[in-house]
XYZ file of C-alpha atoms in Angstrom:
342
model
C 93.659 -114.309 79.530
C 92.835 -116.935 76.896
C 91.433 -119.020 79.542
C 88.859 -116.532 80.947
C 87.560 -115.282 78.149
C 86.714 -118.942 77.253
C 85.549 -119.723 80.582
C 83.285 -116.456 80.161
C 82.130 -117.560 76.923
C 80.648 -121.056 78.336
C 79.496 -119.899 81.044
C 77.367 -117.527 78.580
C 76.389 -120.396 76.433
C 74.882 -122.542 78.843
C 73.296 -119.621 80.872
C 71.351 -118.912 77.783
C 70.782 -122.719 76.359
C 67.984 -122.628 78.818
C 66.321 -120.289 76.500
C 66.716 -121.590 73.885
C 63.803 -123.702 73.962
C 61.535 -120.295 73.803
C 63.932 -118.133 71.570
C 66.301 -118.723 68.924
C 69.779 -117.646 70.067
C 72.073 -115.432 68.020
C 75.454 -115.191 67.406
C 77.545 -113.096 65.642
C 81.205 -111.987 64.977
C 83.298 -109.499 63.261
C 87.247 -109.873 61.800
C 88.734 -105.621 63.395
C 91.464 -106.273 61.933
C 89.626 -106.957 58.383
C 87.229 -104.049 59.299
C 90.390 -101.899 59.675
C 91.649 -102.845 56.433
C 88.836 -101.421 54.653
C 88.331 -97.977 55.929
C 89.328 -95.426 53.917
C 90.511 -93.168 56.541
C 92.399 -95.723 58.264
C 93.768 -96.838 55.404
C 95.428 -93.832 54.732
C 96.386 -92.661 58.155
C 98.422 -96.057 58.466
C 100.345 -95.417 55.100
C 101.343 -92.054 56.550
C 102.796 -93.718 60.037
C 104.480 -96.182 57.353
C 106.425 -93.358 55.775
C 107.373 -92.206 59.216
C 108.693 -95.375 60.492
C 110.321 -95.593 56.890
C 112.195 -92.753 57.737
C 112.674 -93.706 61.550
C 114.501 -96.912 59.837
C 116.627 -95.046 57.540
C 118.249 -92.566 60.448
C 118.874 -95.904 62.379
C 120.568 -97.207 59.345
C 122.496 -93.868 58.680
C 123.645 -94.062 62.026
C 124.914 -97.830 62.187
C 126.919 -96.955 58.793
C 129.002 -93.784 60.752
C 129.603 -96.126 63.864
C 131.038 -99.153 61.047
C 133.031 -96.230 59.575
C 134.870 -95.351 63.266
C 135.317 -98.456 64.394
C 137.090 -99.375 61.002
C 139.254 -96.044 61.153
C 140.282 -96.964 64.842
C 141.253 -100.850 63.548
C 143.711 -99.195 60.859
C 144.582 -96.345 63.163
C 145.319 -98.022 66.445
C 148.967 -99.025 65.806
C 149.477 -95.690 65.893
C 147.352 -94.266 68.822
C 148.313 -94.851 72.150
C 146.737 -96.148 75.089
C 144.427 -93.108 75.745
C 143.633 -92.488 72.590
C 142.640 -95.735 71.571
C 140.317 -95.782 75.301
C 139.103 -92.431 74.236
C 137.874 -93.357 70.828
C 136.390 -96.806 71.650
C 134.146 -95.290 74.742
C 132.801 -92.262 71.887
C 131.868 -95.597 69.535
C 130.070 -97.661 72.714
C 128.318 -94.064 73.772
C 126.712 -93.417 70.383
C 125.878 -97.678 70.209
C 123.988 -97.159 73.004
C 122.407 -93.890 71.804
C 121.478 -95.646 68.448
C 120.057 -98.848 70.685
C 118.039 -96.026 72.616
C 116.525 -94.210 69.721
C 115.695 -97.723 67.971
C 113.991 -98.625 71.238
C 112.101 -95.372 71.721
C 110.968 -95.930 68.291
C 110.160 -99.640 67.641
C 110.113 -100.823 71.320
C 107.443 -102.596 72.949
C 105.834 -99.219 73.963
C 107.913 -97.284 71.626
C 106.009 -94.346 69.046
C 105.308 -97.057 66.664
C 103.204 -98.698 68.553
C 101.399 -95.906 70.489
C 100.775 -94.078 67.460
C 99.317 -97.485 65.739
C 96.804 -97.791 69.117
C 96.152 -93.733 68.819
C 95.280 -94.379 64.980
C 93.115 -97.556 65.582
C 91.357 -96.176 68.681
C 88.745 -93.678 66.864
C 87.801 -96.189 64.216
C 87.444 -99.006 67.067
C 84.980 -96.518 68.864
C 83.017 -96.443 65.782
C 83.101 -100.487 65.519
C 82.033 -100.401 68.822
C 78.875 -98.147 68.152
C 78.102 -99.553 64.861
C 78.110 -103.241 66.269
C 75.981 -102.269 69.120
C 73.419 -100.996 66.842
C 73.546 -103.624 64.353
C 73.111 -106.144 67.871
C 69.919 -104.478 68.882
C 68.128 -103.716 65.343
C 68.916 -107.771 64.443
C 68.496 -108.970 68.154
C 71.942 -110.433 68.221
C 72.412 -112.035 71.766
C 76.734 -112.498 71.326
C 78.975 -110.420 68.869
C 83.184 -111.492 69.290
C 85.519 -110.255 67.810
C 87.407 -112.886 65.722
C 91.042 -110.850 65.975
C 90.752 -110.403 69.925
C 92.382 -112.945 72.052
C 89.441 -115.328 72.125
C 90.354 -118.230 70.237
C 87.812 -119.632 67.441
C 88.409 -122.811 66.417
C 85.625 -123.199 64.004
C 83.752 -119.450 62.667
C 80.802 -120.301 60.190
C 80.996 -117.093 57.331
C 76.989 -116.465 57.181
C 77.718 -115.812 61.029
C 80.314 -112.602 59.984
C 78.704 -109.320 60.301
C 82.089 -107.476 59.400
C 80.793 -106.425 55.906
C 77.632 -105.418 57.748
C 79.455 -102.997 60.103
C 81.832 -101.887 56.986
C 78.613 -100.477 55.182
C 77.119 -98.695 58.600
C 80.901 -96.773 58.639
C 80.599 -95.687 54.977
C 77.061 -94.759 55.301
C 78.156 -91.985 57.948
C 80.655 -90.852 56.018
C 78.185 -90.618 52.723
C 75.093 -89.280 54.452
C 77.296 -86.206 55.440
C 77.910 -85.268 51.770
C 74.149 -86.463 49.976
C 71.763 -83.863 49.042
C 67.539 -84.981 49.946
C 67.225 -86.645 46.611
C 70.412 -88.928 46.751
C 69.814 -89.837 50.588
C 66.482 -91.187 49.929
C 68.088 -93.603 47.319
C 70.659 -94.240 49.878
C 68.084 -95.357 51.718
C 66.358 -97.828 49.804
C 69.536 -99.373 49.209
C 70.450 -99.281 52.605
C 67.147 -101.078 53.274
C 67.858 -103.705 50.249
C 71.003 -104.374 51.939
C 69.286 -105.028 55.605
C 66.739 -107.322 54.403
C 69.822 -109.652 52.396
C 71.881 -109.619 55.764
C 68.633 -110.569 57.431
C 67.941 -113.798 54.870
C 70.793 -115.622 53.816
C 68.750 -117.151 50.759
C 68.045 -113.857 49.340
C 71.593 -113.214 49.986
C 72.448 -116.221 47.580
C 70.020 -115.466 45.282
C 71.035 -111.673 44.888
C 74.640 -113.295 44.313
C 73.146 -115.357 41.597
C 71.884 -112.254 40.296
C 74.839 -109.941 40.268
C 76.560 -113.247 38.718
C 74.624 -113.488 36.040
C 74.211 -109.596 35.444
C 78.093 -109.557 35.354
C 77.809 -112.618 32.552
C 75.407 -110.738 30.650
C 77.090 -107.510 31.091
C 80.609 -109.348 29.780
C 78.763 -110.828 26.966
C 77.404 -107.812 25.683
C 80.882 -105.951 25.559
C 82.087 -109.087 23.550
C 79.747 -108.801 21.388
C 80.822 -104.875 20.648
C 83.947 -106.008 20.610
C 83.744 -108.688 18.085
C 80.959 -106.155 15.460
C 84.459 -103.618 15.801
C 86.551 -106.011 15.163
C 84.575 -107.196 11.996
C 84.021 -103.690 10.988
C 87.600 -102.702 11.175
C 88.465 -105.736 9.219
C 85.831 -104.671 6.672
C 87.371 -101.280 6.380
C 91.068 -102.634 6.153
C 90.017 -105.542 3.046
C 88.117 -102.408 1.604
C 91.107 -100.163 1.603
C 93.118 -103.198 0.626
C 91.503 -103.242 -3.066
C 90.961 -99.550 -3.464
C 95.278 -99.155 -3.012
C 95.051 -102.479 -5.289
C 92.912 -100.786 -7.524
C 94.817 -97.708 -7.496
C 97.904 -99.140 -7.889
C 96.458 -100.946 -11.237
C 95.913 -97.529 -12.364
C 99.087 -95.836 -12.179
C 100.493 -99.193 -13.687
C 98.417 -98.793 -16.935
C 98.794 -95.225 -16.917
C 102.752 -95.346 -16.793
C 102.927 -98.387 -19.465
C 102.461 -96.197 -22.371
C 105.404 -94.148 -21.518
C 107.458 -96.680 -20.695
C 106.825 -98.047 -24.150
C 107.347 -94.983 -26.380
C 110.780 -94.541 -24.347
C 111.462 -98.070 -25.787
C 110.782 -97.066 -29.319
C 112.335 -93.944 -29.342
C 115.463 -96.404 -27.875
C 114.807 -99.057 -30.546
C 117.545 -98.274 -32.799
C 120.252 -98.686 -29.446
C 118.644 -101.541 -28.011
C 117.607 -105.627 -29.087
C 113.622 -105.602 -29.705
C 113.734 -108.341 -27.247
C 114.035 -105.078 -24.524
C 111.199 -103.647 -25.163
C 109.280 -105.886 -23.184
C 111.378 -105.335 -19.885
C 109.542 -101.959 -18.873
C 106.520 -103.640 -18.910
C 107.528 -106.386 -16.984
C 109.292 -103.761 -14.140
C 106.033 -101.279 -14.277
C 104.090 -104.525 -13.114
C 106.229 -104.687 -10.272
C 104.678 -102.391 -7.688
C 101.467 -103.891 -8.469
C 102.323 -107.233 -7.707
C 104.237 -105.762 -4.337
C 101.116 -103.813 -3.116
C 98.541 -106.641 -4.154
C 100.721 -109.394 -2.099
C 101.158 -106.722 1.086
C 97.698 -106.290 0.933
C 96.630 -109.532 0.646
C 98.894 -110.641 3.714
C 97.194 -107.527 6.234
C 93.960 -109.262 5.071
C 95.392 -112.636 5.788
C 97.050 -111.509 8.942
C 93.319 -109.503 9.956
C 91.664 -112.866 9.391
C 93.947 -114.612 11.904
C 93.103 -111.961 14.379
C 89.525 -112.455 13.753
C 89.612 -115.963 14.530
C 91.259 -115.861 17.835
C 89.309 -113.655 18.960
C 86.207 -115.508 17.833
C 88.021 -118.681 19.100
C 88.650 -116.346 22.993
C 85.230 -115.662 23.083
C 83.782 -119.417 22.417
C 86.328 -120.240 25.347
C 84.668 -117.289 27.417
C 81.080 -118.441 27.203
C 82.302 -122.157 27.643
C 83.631 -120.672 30.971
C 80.938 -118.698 31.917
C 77.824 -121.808 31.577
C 80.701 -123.818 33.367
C 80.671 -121.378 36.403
C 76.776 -120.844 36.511
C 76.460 -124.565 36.577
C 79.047 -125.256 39.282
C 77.480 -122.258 41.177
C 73.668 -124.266 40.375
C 75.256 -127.283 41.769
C 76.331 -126.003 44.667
C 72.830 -124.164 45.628
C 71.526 -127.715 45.068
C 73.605 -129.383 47.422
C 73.790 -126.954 50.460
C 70.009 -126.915 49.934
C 70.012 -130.043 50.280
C 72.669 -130.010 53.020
C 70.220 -127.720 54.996
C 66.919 -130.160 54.640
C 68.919 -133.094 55.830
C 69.803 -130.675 58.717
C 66.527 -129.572 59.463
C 64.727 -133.389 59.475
């Protein structure tokens, strides 16, 4: 099969490299199985038939755990059975083998439900392929389209050549025209014909990815920014409610001195005069504790700052790294592509 189709395909190719001295010919090809992949209704079809043949697994499994269980009650039993018995028991353990073998076969044969219902699901979506590549062929005057999952072997597949994305989009426009009011179809539309025209140029395809690059950049350097004026202002408002407790606590500490020291001299006669000077000492106490605690969540905020700070230097590092690797690359497949073209 491999054979003809290749024998098919060069016969093509040099029946048309006659013309190619008048007209530019074009090729194409598309990945089904990736197209598959990425279809929504697909998609979730084929997790269904995945539950299904979950469960198909699970009776098969059931079943080889009851067959385990007689044949190991006839291997403890069968000093005991006779002749009959024993005959009896081992042909009702080979009839339900083979009826498990038959139901695994039916199931997960070579043309068991598995696989028809896997061709059933595919077939629909494949029509649509089908359609969609045959329009995309005649609006972009495509002379070959293969299919790069078929069994035509590619040895070598060039990815500006890939129109799978291209047919992707045509499938989800269907499905989104069907649900747009007139306003929000005639934006489809523009975007629709945005999308042609960088399938039909592959420089304006680079440059939009430039573009979409550096939005993204600009976009992620904007949120870091945010993030680092909230992280600055929730470090203000922690060192701010830092010195107000400080302050506070200050304040109950000078408040609750005075008592602390007429309880001393109403004490004096019982205790040294050296004493006195201990309640003063313990009222400073939760001062000191609340100053230090708030001191560390400053220290502690600080350190968080500073990472971050030091994350986002890293970031843009990254970033100018990327655009100048992607720069550098432009450069050289331009170049790449005059060389070609002298």
């Amino acid at each position: 099969m491999r054979k003809q189709f290749l024998f098919i395909f060069l016969a093509l190719v040099v029946a048309f490299t006659s013309q190619a001295q008048t007209r530019t010919t074009r090729i194409g090809y598309i990945d089904m199985e990736y197209i598959l992949e990425n279809v929504s209704d697909y998609k979730e079809a084929k997790a269904q038939l995945e539950l299904k043949a979950q469960k198909w697994k699970q009776e098969i499994e059931t079943k080889k755990l009851e067959i385990n269980k007689l044949k190991e009650n006839l291997k403890a039993e069968k000093a005991l059975l006779t002749k009959e018995l024993i005959d009896e028991r081992e042909s009702e353990i080979k009839f339900q083998e083979d009826e498990m073998m038959d139901y695994q076969q039916k199931q997960f044969g070579a043309d068991g439900n598995l696989i028809r219902h896997k061709a059933a699901l595919a077939k629909p979506i494949q029509d649509q392929v089908f359609t969609a590549v045959q329009d995309i062929a005649e609006a972009k005057n495509y002379d070959f389209v293969f299919d790069k999952s078929s069994d035509l072997t590619m040895l070598f597949s060039n990815k500006r050549f890939d129109i799978s994305d291209q047919v992707i989009r045509v499938l989800n426009r269907t499905d989104k025209r069907e649900q747009l009011n007139k306003k929000q179809l005639k934006e489809q539309e523009v975007k629709e014909s945005r999308e042609n025209a960088i399938d039909e140029n592959p420089e304006m395809a680079e440059r939009q990815k430039v573009l979409d690059e550096r939005k993204a950049a600009r976009e992620k350097l904007i949120e870091d920014r945010r993030l680092e004026q909230e992280a600055k202002k929730k470090e203000y408002e922690d060192r701010r409610k830092a010195i107000l407790a400080e302050r506070e606590a200050k304040k109950n500490g000078t408040v609750s001195e005075p008592a602390k020291t007429e309880e001393t001299k109403t004490d004096a006669t019982a205790k040294p005069s050296s004493t006195t000077t201990e309640p003063a000492a313990t009222t400073t106490a939760p001062t000191n504790t609340a100053t230090d605690a708030a001191a560390a969540k400053a220290e502690e905020r600080q350190k968080i700052y500073e990472q971050r700070k030091k994350e986002l230097e890293e970031r843009k590092k990254k970033i100018l790294e990327e655009r100048e690797a992607a720069k550098k690359a432009k450069e050289a497949e331009t170049q790449k592509t005059n060389t070609t073209n002298n």
